């Protein structure tokens, strides 16, 4: 089977981008999508291949990663795991109904789960995420057995190399190697940009490499296990999102889609499966017996022919000189020098077509038609000397000129959003909003389309209604100035339904183990009330009106259960603390919720999981939402700051840093609002205590990357304190100047709103 790969099957069913795939056997395939589902595809007919699909897992947010473990004693039909925006790792028995509860719900990440892999024996799962954390989980008891530390940015890929070794790919440009027990073995430097993916290389590979890595620097790098680089594979001209090793050399497959997110190879057949931004899964095979019928292959080739290739992409951003291109006879007379080499032809009708050289067939294969616009004949828009289909205005700050976002219809809205945020050094919290907005206001392109794209008609937002990312509302006050801040921030994250399912799972496990004290058990009626609470949070997140039985059950789980089992309960309570009802229930009588958190040890350092602290601080942040909550926060001022102070000098995660920044900002707003006119000695004394804590956070040398949004909130807290009065400002200005020096060295310091608030702080100090 030495021929080219040809289309074997086209699998339609997902309603959004296909982001991850596993292809463990010729009969079985799993796919994870941004449509919030994981689908199981089963081979029902071999020639040509036909697959039926069922929903294996349905979530409430998108999935990024999927993993599969073969049948075992614990999982007779195998196990499938998935993770994504909900921050949980779902584990299910293969074949269980889509609406069945997960076998395990692993809660520990504080952000988007990006990647997953089972251990060789299927007993453990490795997960990585945007929160820079990598966990090794025991599948059966649902506990973290090891944390792979040292990452200073989001983790995009994990590879279980063998029974002992794990590799991680990180946005800090590093590849790291650990043993499965969490010991760091080495850090491998070499990539010049974000590292995203791996594949294991066979032991007899010509390069002598053990594994390959790739990412945003567009190069596949080959490494030995001791970190020695042994080769580089060049040819890609865009980010590399996924790698899969094949037994028969290199390939080139053309797709009629903007982005290929994921690839996988079937170990039994060597067939390839791909998932793309057009929501379609495609399988390719070299074996004629597994290839689609001639009509289907012809239709696929024709789809590629119709697909528009932008001239600036074809010419790598340089002016496209059509008059200098060869004519059609060059397809017969020119011979390519490498597999995948491009050739552009000026056709007799004046159009330009693109072709790729295939070594196996010794011929040029048509891949598309080069266009100078969107196929509609409309002129393109100029930005910085290049042409684009769209150039959008993006308002980040009121009163400031909009930022420009250039976009071509033939690129991924997600890539364009990421490039825009990185170029303007904006927080990745805007990522989904910007990408979705691009998708909603643009249209894909095929040759011959008659629809006029939105951008070539009237500006969809009008001259006074440009796009504004939602988070920007928190980053601006009335007018152009940011200081002082006058609005309280809140943090509402997490899926309550899944968290409550996890609480119930933990309760059942504790009960069956015989370790549970009957006094800390939660009854079936209590769980019915908690599931009703999930509905309340969905319908009214700003005030879910929790009842006393609901809160009491959560207090039991968050304060009296084993520490590692408390995370989901305290996470739900953090969501509830926006409600005056919650404040009344938890802070009546002699104690307050702050004392409850302290007595439960939820704000102690070096716990088994850092996320107890993250959610506990978020709970304190959200108290400021209501008048009654602010009274508690004000009355417990000294106690609260004392409880969280150890984390200011050494935050245990980026999520913890951001939670602290939000808490400090809310306290600064509270101090600023308590005595809006004149100066108060007691207020200034409190402000000095808070100022020291803010300075400690800004000056800490955290191993974790601090995003621009968290840094912005910390600086807004600092700047708001400076507006308390001239005497106070003059007294503390020398110390603040030194703190600004530390803040200026943080990774997020180049972000535009950070630079602006730093300038306002300098102005206050003059």
PDB file of N, CA, C and O in Angstrom, residues 214-256:
ATOM      1  N   UNK A 214       5.771  20.093  18.706  1.00  0.00           N
ATOM      2  CA  UNK A 214       5.489  21.161  17.747  1.00  0.00           C
ATOM      3  C   UNK A 214       4.567  22.176  18.396  1.00  0.00           C
ATOM      4  O   UNK A 214       4.004  21.942  19.471  1.00  0.00           O
ATOM      5  N   UNK A 215       4.394  23.332  17.717  1.00  0.00           N
ATOM      6  CA  UNK A 215       3.534  24.375  18.255  1.00  0.00           C
ATOM      7  C   UNK A 215       3.502  25.598  17.388  1.00  0.00           C
ATOM      8  O   UNK A 215       3.511  25.517  16.151  1.00  0.00           O
ATOM      9  N   UNK A 216       3.533  26.772  18.031  1.00  0.00           N
ATOM     10  CA  UNK A 216       3.341  28.020  17.307  1.00  0.00           C
ATOM     11  C   UNK A 216       4.536  28.450  16.467  1.00  0.00           C
ATOM     12  O   UNK A 216       4.394  29.337  15.625  1.00  0.00           O
ATOM     13  N   UNK A 217       5.712  27.861  16.700  1.00  0.00           N
ATOM     14  CA  UNK A 217       6.863  28.271  15.884  1.00  0.00           C
ATOM     15  C   UNK A 217       6.921  27.528  14.552  1.00  0.00           C
ATOM     16  O   UNK A 217       7.879  27.681  13.790  1.00  0.00           O
ATOM     17  N   UNK A 218       5.894  26.677  14.276  1.00  0.00           N
ATOM     18  CA  UNK A 218       5.681  26.062  12.962  1.00  0.00           C
ATOM     19  C   UNK A 218       6.724  25.013  12.597  1.00  0.00           C
ATOM     20  O   UNK A 218       6.821  24.603  11.442  1.00  0.00           O
ATOM     21  N   UNK A 219       7.489  24.552  13.579  1.00  0.00           N
ATOM     22  CA  UNK A 219       8.549  23.564  13.328  1.00  0.00           C
ATOM     23  C   UNK A 219       8.278  22.320  14.159  1.00  0.00           C
ATOM     24  O   UNK A 219       7.951  22.413  15.348  1.00  0.00           O
ATOM     25  N   UNK A 220       8.407  21.152  13.553  1.00  0.00           N
ATOM     26  CA  UNK A 220       8.357  19.893  14.295  1.00  0.00           C
ATOM     27  C   UNK A 220       9.778  19.571  14.721  1.00  0.00           C
ATOM     28  O   UNK A 220      10.677  19.448  13.880  1.00  0.00           O
ATOM     29  N   UNK A 221       9.982  19.438  16.027  1.00  0.00           N
ATOM     30  CA  UNK A 221      11.320  19.205  16.562  1.00  0.00           C
ATOM     31  C   UNK A 221      11.416  17.787  17.106  1.00  0.00           C
ATOM     32  O   UNK A 221      10.510  17.317  17.794  1.00  0.00           O
ATOM     33  N   UNK A 222      12.525  17.126  16.810  1.00  0.00           N
ATOM     34  CA  UNK A 222      12.758  15.748  17.223  1.00  0.00           C
ATOM     35  C   UNK A 222      13.769  15.731  18.361  1.00  0.00           C
ATOM     36  O   UNK A 222      14.806  16.406  18.292  1.00  0.00           O
ATOM     37  N   UNK A 223      13.480  14.924  19.402  1.00  0.00           N
ATOM     38  CA  UNK A 223      14.292  14.928  20.615  1.00  0.00           C
ATOM     39  C   UNK A 223      14.573  13.506  21.088  1.00  0.00           C
ATOM     40  O   UNK A 223      13.763  12.605  20.896  1.00  0.00           O
ATOM     41  N   UNK A 224      15.701  13.358  21.771  1.00  0.00           N
ATOM     42  CA  UNK A 224      15.943  12.144  22.543  1.00  0.00           C
ATOM     43  C   UNK A 224      15.397  12.364  23.949  1.00  0.00           C
ATOM     44  O   UNK A 224      15.048  13.489  24.325  1.00  0.00           O
ATOM     45  N   UNK A 225      15.334  11.296  24.743  1.00  0.00           N
ATOM     46  CA  UNK A 225      14.779  11.432  26.084  1.00  0.00           C
ATOM     47  C   UNK A 225      15.653  12.257  27.018  1.00  0.00           C
ATOM     48  O   UNK A 225      15.180  12.735  28.055  1.00  0.00           O
ATOM     49  N   UNK A 226      16.918  12.434  26.676  1.00  0.00           N
ATOM     50  CA  UNK A 226      17.761  13.290  27.527  1.00  0.00           C
ATOM     51  C   UNK A 226      17.701  14.754  27.101  1.00  0.00           C
ATOM     52  O   UNK A 226      18.441  15.589  27.616  1.00  0.00           O
ATOM     53  N   UNK A 227      16.791  15.065  26.159  1.00  0.00           N
ATOM     54  CA  UNK A 227      16.590  16.451  25.754  1.00  0.00           C
ATOM     55  C   UNK A 227      17.482  16.925  24.640  1.00  0.00           C
ATOM     56  O   UNK A 227      17.509  18.129  24.332  1.00  0.00           O
ATOM     57  N   UNK A 228      18.196  16.006  23.990  1.00  0.00           N
ATOM     58  CA  UNK A 228      19.073  16.393  22.877  1.00  0.00           C
ATOM     59  C   UNK A 228      18.258  16.543  21.595  1.00  0.00           C
ATOM     60  O   UNK A 228      17.537  15.618  21.207  1.00  0.00           O
ATOM     61  N   UNK A 229      18.338  17.706  20.918  1.00  0.00           N
ATOM     62  CA  UNK A 229      17.634  17.846  19.642  1.00  0.00           C
ATOM     63  C   UNK A 229      18.363  17.069  18.543  1.00  0.00           C
ATOM     64  O   UNK A 229      19.582  17.161  18.416  1.00  0.00           O
ATOM     65  N   UNK A 230      17.620  16.290  17.764  1.00  0.00           N
ATOM     66  CA  UNK A 230      18.253  15.473  16.722  1.00  0.00           C
ATOM     67  C   UNK A 230      17.691  15.763  15.338  1.00  0.00           C
ATOM     68  O   UNK A 230      18.097  15.127  14.366  1.00  0.00           O
ATOM     69  N   UNK A 231      16.781  16.709  15.225  1.00  0.00           N
ATOM     70  CA  UNK A 231      16.265  17.030  13.905  1.00  0.00           C
ATOM     71  C   UNK A 231      15.126  18.022  13.967  1.00  0.00           C
ATOM     72  O   UNK A 231      14.484  18.200  15.008  1.00  0.00           O
ATOM     73  N   UNK A 232      14.894  18.688  12.828  1.00  0.00           N
ATOM     74  CA  UNK A 232      13.782  19.610  12.685  1.00  0.00           C
ATOM     75  C   UNK A 232      13.096  19.342  11.354  1.00  0.00           C
ATOM     76  O   UNK A 232      13.762  19.090  10.347  1.00  0.00           O
ATOM     77  N   UNK A 233      11.767  19.402  11.371  1.00  0.00           N
ATOM     78  CA  UNK A 233      10.985  19.214  10.152  1.00  0.00           C
ATOM     79  C   UNK A 233      10.285  20.528   9.842  1.00  0.00           C
ATOM     80  O   UNK A 233       9.450  21.003  10.611  1.00  0.00           O
ATOM     81  N   UNK A 234      10.659  21.125   8.703  1.00  0.00           N
ATOM     82  CA  UNK A 234      10.106  22.415   8.298  1.00  0.00           C
ATOM     83  C   UNK A 234       9.105  22.229   7.164  1.00  0.00           C
ATOM     84  O   UNK A 234       9.148  21.237   6.442  1.00  0.00           O
ATOM     85  N   UNK A 235       8.226  23.185   6.995  1.00  0.00           N
ATOM     86  CA  UNK A 235       7.255  23.128   5.911  1.00  0.00           C
ATOM     87  C   UNK A 235       5.932  23.766   6.282  1.00  0.00           C
ATOM     88  O   UNK A 235       5.266  24.352   5.439  1.00  0.00           O
ATOM     89  N   UNK A 236       5.553  23.673   7.557  1.00  0.00           N
ATOM     90  CA  UNK A 236       4.313  24.323   7.985  1.00  0.00           C
ATOM     91  C   UNK A 236       4.484  25.834   7.981  1.00  0.00           C
ATOM     92  O   UNK A 236       5.565  26.353   8.272  1.00  0.00           O
ATOM     93  N   UNK A 237       3.402  26.522   7.645  1.00  0.00           N
ATOM     94  CA  UNK A 237       3.417  27.975   7.615  1.00  0.00           C
ATOM     95  C   UNK A 237       2.347  28.553   8.543  1.00  0.00           C
ATOM     96  O   UNK A 237       1.893  29.668   8.362  1.00  0.00           O
ATOM     97  N   UNK A 238       1.944  27.768   9.519  1.00  0.00           N
ATOM     98  CA  UNK A 238       0.971  28.207  10.521  1.00  0.00           C
ATOM     99  C   UNK A 238       1.160  27.353  11.767  1.00  0.00           C
ATOM    100  O   UNK A 238       1.951  26.408  11.770  1.00  0.00           O
ATOM    101  N   UNK A 239       0.437  27.700  12.840  1.00  0.00           N
ATOM    102  CA  UNK A 239       0.551  26.938  14.083  1.00  0.00           C
ATOM    103  C   UNK A 239       0.307  25.452  13.834  1.00  0.00           C
ATOM    104  O   UNK A 239      -0.541  25.064  13.035  1.00  0.00           O
ATOM    105  N   UNK A 240       1.032  24.616  14.550  1.00  0.00           N
ATOM    106  CA  UNK A 240       0.825  23.164  14.504  1.00  0.00           C
ATOM    107  C   UNK A 240       0.098  22.780  15.785  1.00  0.00           C
ATOM    108  O   UNK A 240       0.625  22.926  16.885  1.00  0.00           O
ATOM    109  N   UNK A 241      -1.119  22.274  15.632  1.00  0.00           N
ATOM    110  CA  UNK A 241      -1.963  21.976  16.790  1.00  0.00           C
ATOM    111  C   UNK A 241      -1.882  20.524  17.230  1.00  0.00           C
ATOM    112  O   UNK A 241      -2.201  20.202  18.378  1.00  0.00           O
ATOM    113  N   UNK A 242      -1.501  19.619  16.328  1.00  0.00           N
ATOM    114  CA  UNK A 242      -1.611  18.200  16.650  1.00  0.00           C
ATOM    115  C   UNK A 242      -0.607  17.402  15.833  1.00  0.00           C
ATOM    116  O   UNK A 242      -0.316  17.741  14.680  1.00  0.00           O
ATOM    117  N   UNK A 243      -0.068  16.339  16.430  1.00  0.00           N
ATOM    118  CA  UNK A 243       0.863  15.434  15.763  1.00  0.00           C
ATOM    119  C   UNK A 243       0.396  13.996  15.948  1.00  0.00           C
ATOM    120  O   UNK A 243      -0.159  13.640  16.991  1.00  0.00           O
ATOM    121  N   UNK A 244       0.640  13.166  14.941  1.00  0.00           N
ATOM    122  CA  UNK A 244       0.399  11.731  15.047  1.00  0.00           C
ATOM    123  C   UNK A 244       1.458  11.020  14.223  1.00  0.00           C
ATOM    124  O   UNK A 244       1.782  11.448  13.113  1.00  0.00           O
ATOM    125  N   UNK A 245       2.018   9.950  14.762  1.00  0.00           N
ATOM    126  CA  UNK A 245       3.085   9.226  14.071  1.00  0.00           C
ATOM    127  C   UNK A 245       2.483   8.164  13.155  1.00  0.00           C
ATOM    128  O   UNK A 245       1.487   7.535  13.488  1.00  0.00           O
ATOM    129  N   UNK A 246       3.099   7.989  11.981  1.00  0.00           N
ATOM    130  CA  UNK A 246       2.657   6.988  11.008  1.00  0.00           C
ATOM    131  C   UNK A 246       3.797   6.029  10.702  1.00  0.00           C
ATOM    132  O   UNK A 246       4.967   6.414  10.753  1.00  0.00           O
ATOM    133  N   UNK A 247       3.476   4.806  10.336  1.00  0.00           N
ATOM    134  CA  UNK A 247       4.532   3.843  10.025  1.00  0.00           C
ATOM    135  C   UNK A 247       5.149   4.038   8.655  1.00  0.00           C
ATOM    136  O   UNK A 247       6.216   3.509   8.380  1.00  0.00           O
ATOM    137  N   UNK A 248       4.504   4.832   7.784  1.00  0.00           N
ATOM    138  CA  UNK A 248       4.945   4.873   6.387  1.00  0.00           C
ATOM    139  C   UNK A 248       5.342   6.261   5.909  1.00  0.00           C
ATOM    140  O   UNK A 248       5.043   6.655   4.787  1.00  0.00           O
ATOM    141  N   UNK A 249       5.968   7.070   6.754  1.00  0.00           N
ATOM    142  CA  UNK A 249       6.544   8.315   6.264  1.00  0.00           C
ATOM    143  C   UNK A 249       5.597   9.491   6.295  1.00  0.00           C
ATOM    144  O   UNK A 249       4.531   9.475   6.895  1.00  0.00           O
ATOM    145  N   UNK A 250       6.014  10.541   5.563  1.00  0.00           N
ATOM    146  CA  UNK A 250       5.303  11.805   5.593  1.00  0.00           C
ATOM    147  C   UNK A 250       4.148  11.800   4.609  1.00  0.00           C
ATOM    148  O   UNK A 250       4.151  11.064   3.633  1.00  0.00           O
ATOM    149  N   UNK A 251       3.170  12.665   4.884  1.00  0.00           N
ATOM    150  CA  UNK A 251       2.008  12.774   4.012  1.00  0.00           C
ATOM    151  C   UNK A 251       1.597  14.223   3.895  1.00  0.00           C
ATOM    152  O   UNK A 251       1.978  15.064   4.710  1.00  0.00           O
ATOM    153  N   UNK A 252       0.778  14.532   2.878  1.00  0.00           N
ATOM    154  CA  UNK A 252       0.110  15.816   2.761  1.00  0.00           C
ATOM    155  C   UNK A 252      -1.320  15.551   2.349  1.00  0.00           C
ATOM    156  O   UNK A 252      -1.562  14.900   1.334  1.00  0.00           O
ATOM    157  N   UNK A 253      -2.250  16.035   3.134  1.00  0.00           N
ATOM    158  CA  UNK A 253      -3.666  15.882   2.821  1.00  0.00           C
ATOM    159  C   UNK A 253      -4.291  17.261   2.846  1.00  0.00           C
ATOM    160  O   UNK A 253      -4.107  18.012   3.797  1.00  0.00           O
ATOM    161  N   UNK A 254      -5.019  17.610   1.807  1.00  0.00           N
ATOM    162  CA  UNK A 254      -5.652  18.909   1.720  1.00  0.00           C
ATOM    163  C   UNK A 254      -7.086  18.823   2.213  1.00  0.00           C
ATOM    164  O   UNK A 254      -7.792  17.870   1.926  1.00  0.00           O
ATOM    165  N   UNK A 255      -7.490  19.838   2.976  1.00  0.00           N
ATOM    166  CA  UNK A 255      -8.840  19.869   3.533  1.00  0.00           C
ATOM    167  C   UNK A 255      -9.547  21.157   3.134  1.00  0.00           C
ATOM    168  O   UNK A 255      -8.926  22.215   3.116  1.00  0.00           O
ATOM    169  N   UNK A 256     -10.853  21.082   2.876  1.00  0.00           N
ATOM    170  CA  UNK A 256     -11.634  22.298   2.633  1.00  0.00           C
ATOM    171  C   UNK A 256     -12.112  22.904   3.938  1.00  0.00           C
ATOM    172  O   UNK A 256     -13.298  23.021   4.210  1.00  0.00           O
TER     173      UNK A 256
END
